[in-house]
Coordinates of C-alpha atoms and ligand atoms in Angstrom, one line a residue:
M1 CA 0.0 0.0 0.0
S2 CA 1.5 3.3 -1.0
I3 CA 0.5 6.9 -1.6
K4 CA 0.9 8.0 -5.2
S5 CA 1.9 11.6 -5.5
T6 CA 0.4 13.8 -8.2
V7 CA 2.9 15.4 -10.5
A8 CA 4.4 18.7 -9.5
R9 CA 7.1 20.4 -11.5
P10 CA 10.5 20.5 -9.8
V11 CA 11.4 23.9 -8.3
R12 CA 14.8 24.8 -6.9
I13 CA 15.0 26.5 -3.5
G14 CA 18.7 26.9 -2.7
R15 CA 20.2 23.5 -2.6
L16 CA 16.7 21.8 -2.2
T17 CA 14.5 20.5 -4.9
V18 CA 10.8 20.7 -4.2
G19 CA 8.4 18.8 -6.4
G20 CA 9.5 16.6 -9.3
G21 CA 9.4 13.5 -7.1
A22 CA 11.5 14.9 -4.3
P23 CA 10.5 14.0 -0.7
V24 CA 7.9 16.3 0.8
R25 CA 9.9 19.0 2.6
V26 CA 9.3 20.2 6.2
Q27 CA 9.5 24.0 6.5
G28 CA 10.1 25.9 9.8
M29 CA 9.4 29.5 10.7
T30 CA 11.2 31.7 13.1
K31 CA 9.1 33.4 15.7
T32 CA 11.6 35.9 17.0
R33 CA 11.8 39.4 15.7
T34 CA 14.2 38.9 12.7
A35 CA 16.2 42.0 13.6
D36 CA 17.1 40.4 16.9
L37 CA 20.1 38.7 15.4
K38 CA 21.1 36.6 18.4
A39 CA 17.7 35.2 19.2
T40 CA 16.9 34.5 15.5
R41 CA 20.2 32.8 15.0
L42 CA 19.5 30.6 18.0
E43 CA 16.1 29.7 16.7
L44 CA 17.4 28.9 13.3
E45 CA 19.9 26.5 14.8
A46 CA 17.1 24.9 16.9
L47 CA 15.0 24.5 13.8
A48 CA 17.8 22.9 11.9
A49 CA 18.5 20.5 14.8
A50 CA 14.8 19.7 14.9
G51 CA 14.8 18.8 11.2
A52 CA 13.6 21.8 9.3
E53 CA 14.8 21.8 5.7
L54 CA 14.1 25.4 4.9
V55 CA 13.1 28.3 7.2
R56 CA 10.9 31.3 6.7
L57 CA 11.7 34.6 8.4
A58 CA 9.5 37.7 8.5
V59 CA 11.1 40.7 6.8
K60 CA 9.0 43.7 7.6
D61 CA 11.5 46.6 7.7
E62 CA 15.0 47.6 7.0
E63 CA 16.3 46.3 10.3
D64 CA 14.9 42.8 9.6
L65 CA 16.3 43.0 6.1
A66 CA 19.8 43.7 7.4
A67 CA 19.5 40.8 9.9
F68 CA 18.2 38.5 7.2
A69 CA 21.2 39.3 5.0
R70 CA 23.5 38.4 7.9
L71 CA 21.7 35.2 8.7
K72 CA 21.6 34.2 5.1
S73 CA 25.4 34.5 5.0
I74 CA 25.8 32.0 7.9
S75 CA 22.7 29.7 7.5
R76 CA 23.2 26.2 6.2
L77 CA 19.5 25.9 5.5
P78 CA 17.7 27.7 2.6
L79 CA 16.0 30.8 3.9
V80 CA 12.7 32.2 2.8
A81 CA 11.9 35.9 3.2
D82 CA 8.3 36.6 4.1
I83 CA 7.2 39.9 2.6
H84 CA 4.0 41.8 2.9
F85 CA 3.1 45.3 1.5
R86 CA 6.7 46.3 0.5
G87 CA 8.2 45.2 -2.8
D88 CA 11.4 47.0 -2.0
L89 CA 12.0 44.6 0.8
A90 CA 11.5 41.6 -1.5
L91 CA 14.2 43.2 -3.8
G92 CA 16.4 43.6 -0.8
A93 CA 16.0 40.1 0.4
L94 CA 16.7 38.7 -3.1
A95 CA 19.8 40.9 -3.4
A96 CA 20.9 39.4 0.0
G97 CA 20.6 35.9 -1.4
A98 CA 17.1 34.8 -0.3
D99 CA 16.5 31.3 -1.6
K100 CA 12.8 32.1 -1.9
V101 CA 10.6 35.1 -1.2
R102 CA 7.0 34.6 -0.1
L103 CA 4.6 37.2 -1.5
N104 CA 0.9 37.7 -0.8
P105 CA -1.1 38.8 -3.8
G106 CA -3.6 40.5 -1.5
N107 CA -1.1 43.2 -0.5
L108 CA 1.5 43.4 -3.2
D109 CA -0.1 44.4 -6.4
D110 CA 2.2 47.0 -8.0
P111 CA 2.9 45.4 -11.4
V112 CA 6.0 47.5 -12.1
R113 CA 7.5 46.5 -8.8
L114 CA 6.4 42.9 -9.2
A115 CA 8.2 42.8 -12.6
E116 CA 11.4 44.0 -10.9
I117 CA 11.1 41.3 -8.3
I118 CA 10.6 38.6 -10.9
R119 CA 13.6 39.8 -13.0
L120 CA 15.8 39.8 -9.9
A121 CA 14.6 36.4 -8.7
R122 CA 15.4 35.0 -12.1
R123 CA 18.9 36.5 -12.1
K124 CA 19.6 35.2 -8.6
G125 CA 18.0 31.7 -9.3
A126 CA 15.6 32.2 -6.4
A127 CA 12.1 30.8 -6.1
I128 CA 9.0 32.8 -5.2
R129 CA 6.0 31.5 -3.2
I130 CA 2.6 32.9 -4.0
G131 CA 0.9 32.7 -0.6
V132 CA -2.9 33.0 -0.9
N133 CA -4.6 33.2 2.5
S134 CA -8.4 33.1 2.8
G135 CA -8.1 35.9 5.4
S136 CA -6.3 38.4 3.1
L137 CA -7.8 38.0 -0.3
P138 CA -7.6 41.0 -2.6
G139 CA -10.5 43.4 -1.9
G140 CA -10.5 42.7 1.8
P141 CA -13.4 41.2 3.7
G142 CA -16.6 41.2 1.6
E143 CA -19.9 39.6 2.0
P144 CA -19.7 36.2 3.7
V145 CA -19.5 33.4 1.1
S146 CA -19.6 29.6 1.3
G147 CA -16.5 27.6 2.0
L148 CA -16.5 26.3 -1.5
E149 CA -16.8 29.8 -3.0
T150 CA -14.0 30.9 -0.8
A151 CA -11.8 28.0 -2.0
R152 CA -12.7 28.9 -5.7
L153 CA -11.9 32.6 -5.0
M154 CA -8.5 31.6 -3.5
V155 CA -7.7 29.5 -6.6
R156 CA -8.8 32.3 -8.9
T157 CA -6.6 34.8 -7.0
A158 CA -3.6 32.5 -7.3
A159 CA -4.3 31.9 -11.0
A160 CA -4.6 35.7 -11.7
Y161 CA -1.3 36.3 -9.8
L162 CA 0.4 33.4 -11.6
E163 CA -0.3 35.1 -14.9
N164 CA 2.0 38.0 -13.9
F165 CA 4.8 35.5 -13.5
E166 CA 4.1 33.4 -16.5
T167 CA 3.9 36.5 -18.8
L168 CA 7.5 37.1 -17.8
D169 CA 8.3 33.5 -18.3
F170 CA 9.1 32.9 -14.7
H171 CA 8.1 29.5 -13.4
N172 CA 10.3 28.8 -10.3
L173 CA 7.2 29.1 -8.3
V174 CA 5.6 27.5 -5.3
V175 CA 1.9 28.2 -4.3
S176 CA 0.2 28.0 -1.0
L177 CA -3.6 28.2 -0.4
K178 CA -4.2 28.4 3.3
S179 CA -7.2 28.9 5.4
S180 CA -8.0 28.3 9.1
S181 CA -10.9 26.1 7.9
V182 CA -9.8 22.6 7.0
P183 CA -12.6 22.0 4.4
V184 CA -11.7 25.3 2.6
T185 CA -8.0 24.3 2.7
L186 CA -8.7 20.9 1.2
A187 CA -11.1 22.3 -1.4
A188 CA -8.7 25.0 -2.5
N189 CA -5.6 22.8 -2.8
R190 CA -7.5 20.0 -4.6
L191 CA -9.0 22.5 -7.1
F192 CA -5.7 24.1 -7.7
R193 CA -3.9 20.8 -8.4
R194 CA -6.5 19.9 -11.0
H195 CA -5.4 22.9 -13.0
F196 CA -1.7 23.6 -12.2
D197 CA 1.4 21.6 -11.6
Y198 CA 3.3 24.1 -9.5
P199 CA 4.4 22.6 -6.1
L200 CA 2.1 23.3 -3.3
H201 CA 3.2 24.3 0.2
L202 CA 0.6 22.9 2.6
G203 CA -0.7 24.2 5.9
V204 CA -3.8 25.0 7.9
T205 CA -3.2 28.6 8.9
E206 CA -3.8 29.9 12.4
A207 CA -4.6 26.4 13.6
G208 CA -4.4 27.4 17.2
R209 CA -2.6 25.5 19.9
G210 CA -2.3 22.1 21.5
G211 CA -4.3 19.0 20.6
P212 CA -7.0 20.8 18.6
A213 CA -4.3 22.5 16.4
L214 CA -2.5 19.3 15.9
V215 CA -5.7 17.5 14.9
K216 CA -6.6 20.3 12.4
S217 CA -3.2 20.4 10.8
S218 CA -3.0 16.6 10.7
I219 CA -6.3 16.3 8.9
G220 CA -5.8 19.3 6.6
I221 CA -2.3 18.5 5.6
G222 CA -2.6 14.8 5.9
A223 CA -5.7 14.4 3.8
L224 CA -4.0 16.3 1.0
L225 CA -0.8 14.3 1.2
A226 CA -2.9 11.1 1.2
D227 CA -4.3 12.3 -2.1
G228 CA -0.7 12.8 -3.3
I229 CA -1.0 16.6 -3.2
G230 CA 1.7 18.7 -1.5
E231 CA 5.4 19.1 -1.9
T232 CA 6.3 21.1 1.2
L233 CA 4.5 21.8 4.5
R234 CA 4.5 23.8 7.7
V235 CA 2.3 23.0 10.7
S236 CA 1.0 26.3 12.2
L237 CA 1.0 26.2 16.0
S238 CA 0.6 28.9 18.6
G239 CA 3.6 27.4 20.3
P240 CA 7.4 26.9 20.0
A241 CA 8.8 26.9 16.4
V242 CA 10.5 23.5 16.8
E243 CA 7.1 21.9 17.7
E244 CA 5.8 22.9 14.3
V245 CA 8.7 21.0 12.7
A246 CA 8.2 17.9 14.9
A247 CA 4.5 17.9 14.0
G248 CA 5.2 18.1 10.3
R249 CA 7.6 15.2 10.5
W250 CA 5.0 13.1 12.5
I251 CA 2.5 13.7 9.8
L252 CA 4.8 12.6 7.0
Q253 CA 5.9 9.5 9.0
A254 CA 2.3 8.6 9.9
L255 CA 1.5 8.5 6.1
E256 CA 4.7 6.5 5.6
L257 CA 6.0 9.1 3.2
R258 CA 9.2 9.7 5.1
N259 CA 10.9 8.2 8.2
F260 CA 12.6 10.2 10.8
Q261 CA 12.4 8.1 14.0
P262 CA 11.3 4.7 15.2
E263 CA 7.6 4.1 15.3
L264 CA 6.2 3.0 18.6
I265 CA 3.1 0.9 18.4
S266 CA 1.4 0.5 21.8
C267 CA -2.0 -0.5 22.9
P268 CA -4.3 1.8 24.9
T269 CA -4.6 -0.8 27.7
C270 CA -8.0 -2.1 28.9
G271 CA -9.4 -4.4 31.6
R272 CA -7.5 -7.3 30.1
C273 CA -4.1 -5.8 30.8
R274 CA -2.4 -7.3 33.9
S275 CA 0.9 -5.4 33.6
D276 CA 1.9 -1.8 34.2
L277 CA 2.1 -1.1 30.4
F278 CA 2.7 2.6 30.8
S279 CA 5.7 2.1 32.9
I280 CA 7.1 -0.4 30.3
L281 CA 6.4 2.1 27.6
D282 CA 8.2 4.9 29.5
R283 CA 11.3 2.6 29.9
V284 CA 11.2 1.6 26.3
E285 CA 10.9 5.2 25.1
D286 CA 13.7 6.4 27.4
G287 CA 15.9 3.4 26.4
L288 CA 15.4 4.0 22.7
K289 CA 16.5 7.6 23.0
R290 CA 19.8 6.4 24.6
L291 CA 20.6 3.9 21.9
P292 CA 23.6 5.0 19.7
G293 CA 22.5 6.6 16.5
Y294 CA 18.9 7.4 17.8
P295 CA 16.7 8.5 16.0
E296 CA 18.2 8.3 12.5
R297 CA 19.5 4.7 12.8
Y298 CA 16.1 3.5 13.9
A299 CA 14.0 5.6 11.5
G300 CA 10.9 3.7 10.5
F301 CA 11.7 0.8 12.7
K302 CA 8.5 -0.5 14.3
V303 CA 8.6 -1.2 18.0
A304 CA 5.5 -2.7 19.6
V305 CA 4.5 -2.7 23.3
M306 CA 1.2 -4.6 23.8
G307 CA -0.8 -5.2 26.9
C308 CA -2.1 -8.7 26.7
E309 CA -2.3 -12.0 24.8
V310 CA -5.4 -11.0 22.8
N311 CA -4.1 -8.5 20.1
G312 CA -0.6 -8.4 21.6
P313 CA 1.1 -11.3 19.9
G314 CA -0.2 -10.3 16.4
E315 CA 0.9 -6.7 16.7
A316 CA 4.2 -7.6 18.3
A317 CA 4.9 -10.2 15.7
A318 CA 4.1 -7.7 12.9
A319 CA 6.5 -5.1 14.2
D320 CA 10.3 -5.3 13.8
I321 CA 10.5 -6.0 17.5
G322 CA 7.9 -6.1 20.1
V323 CA 6.7 -7.4 23.4
A324 CA 3.3 -8.7 24.4
C325 CA 2.6 -8.7 28.1
G326 CA 1.0 -11.7 29.8
G327 CA 0.8 -12.7 33.4
K328 CA 4.1 -13.3 35.1
R329 CA 5.9 -13.6 31.8
G330 CA 5.5 -11.9 28.4
L331 CA 6.6 -12.7 24.9
L332 CA 9.5 -11.0 23.1
F333 CA 9.2 -11.0 19.3
R334 CA 11.9 -10.3 16.7
K335 CA 10.9 -10.1 13.1
G336 CA 7.8 -12.2 13.7
R337 CA 9.4 -14.9 15.8
V338 CA 9.2 -15.4 19.6
V339 CA 12.8 -15.2 20.8
E340 CA 12.3 -15.0 24.6
R341 CA 9.7 -15.2 27.4
P342 CA 11.0 -12.5 29.7
P343 CA 9.6 -12.0 33.2
A344 CA 7.0 -9.2 33.3
A345 CA 9.4 -6.9 35.4
G346 CA 12.1 -7.1 32.7
L347 CA 10.1 -6.8 29.5
A348 CA 11.4 -3.3 28.6
E349 CA 15.0 -4.2 29.3
A350 CA 14.7 -7.4 27.3
L351 CA 13.3 -5.6 24.3
L352 CA 16.0 -2.9 24.4
A353 CA 18.8 -5.5 24.7
E354 CA 17.4 -7.4 21.7
L355 CA 17.1 -4.2 19.8
S356 CA 20.7 -3.3 20.3
R357 CA 21.7 -6.7 19.0
L358 CA 19.5 -6.3 16.0
N359 CA 21.6 -3.3 14.8
P360 CA 19.1 -1.9 12.3
G361 CA 19.7 0.8 9.7
P362 CA 17.0 3.3 8.8
V363 CA 14.1 2.2 6.7
K364 CA 14.5 4.3 3.6
R365 CA 11.6 6.3 2.4
E366 CA 13.2 9.4 1.0
S367 CA 12.3 9.7 -2.6
N368 CA 9.5 9.3 -5.1
G369 CA 11.7 6.9 -6.9
D370 CA 11.7 4.6 -3.9
H371 CA 9.1 2.9 -1.8
P372 CA 6.4 4.0 -1.0
I373 CA 5.8 7.0 -3.3
K374 CA 5.5 6.3 -7.0
T375 CA 5.3 9.2 -9.3
K376 CA 3.3 9.1 -12.5
P377 CA 5.4 9.8 -15.7
K378 CA 5.8 13.5 -16.0
R379 CA 4.8 15.4 -19.0
G380 CA 7.7 17.8 -19.1
G381 CA 8.2 21.4 -20.2
T382 CA 6.9 24.7 -19.1
S383 CA 3.8 24.3 -21.2
N384 CA 2.6 21.9 -18.5
R385 CA 2.4 24.6 -15.8
R386 CA -1.4 24.7 -16.3
R387 CA -3.2 21.4 -16.6
K388 CA -5.5 21.3 -19.6
Ligands
SF4_1 S1 -3.8 -5.5 23.6 FE1 -4.9 -6.4 25.2 S2 -4.7 -5.0 26.9 FE2 -4.2 -3.9 25.1 S3 -6.1 -2.9 24.6 FE3 -5.9 -4.8 23.4 S4 -7.1 -6.3 24.6 FE4 -6.6 -4.5 25.9

């Protein structure tokens, strides 16, 4: 079982390729004031350590622009300058080496300035993201319309804006169509992908915080990815920047599109469980984190911790390694075979010892050319930017 991606043209963002069968990229966003060089640099480093593959920074004035230029000169990640209202800042960011600028058609509509930006982006080999947000469509808030009508309006807005770029033969473009409504986000992105092959950057905007925000983003981003739509993503959380990156990676791993860490399969426990499963789980999780090479070496490796002899043996046997609790003793499975019957008190330790003997490498899921994503043959050429 695998997810088939739709075809998106490849777009270069610094050293990264987005679309064209490349792995879905996880974007981060700094939340510091960009002009605060020290704080922003620290956050950039934290985002890189958390696994962000490109990072967006707000550039809202000259001080931010100066800091962006400095950060660009030292960052090992591609940087995206987020620009609103001021085309001169987009030009400045491109001159400073921005790998991508993100523009909002709702607030940057001077055609002469836009043409300057496009020409400079082409000269610098930079990408441009057209970010359409349901909350800032051109014309401002009008009469309330249905969700579907909002989605159509978002796609029409993106299409009209794209024409400005296509007229100047610029195609190194990424598009995002975001709403705080999951159904509107889904409808807009699905409609766009029916007509255009530009890579889509996914997100449910202003998703909120905590569990509800994670659920909204997982459904909004996950449903599109499950349809094979989406080439980059950023989870929007009212919370620390690194948590957005972690959530994005969890979504990709849950869909088996990419692997970043071992996957823990554990039962919820019920009245049949006669062991302290949560304590076993805690010890397994802690022990995993201490294993050499964690998490990359164990990426995609399935570790099961199950509470009883009902579903336990089946799940534990299906995992790469797993335990099923019983009464005084449990079962330890390795690649589907029972290898030990450890005492209940030592189940976690037996699993970890067996795991270190197993010496796995990461389960590779990094490219459309590999399992599990298969890309349909691409009809090449710029004439394919709009689907007929
Ligand atoms: S595996 Fe056993 S203990 Fe766990 S939820 Fe299922 S039936 Fe209950």
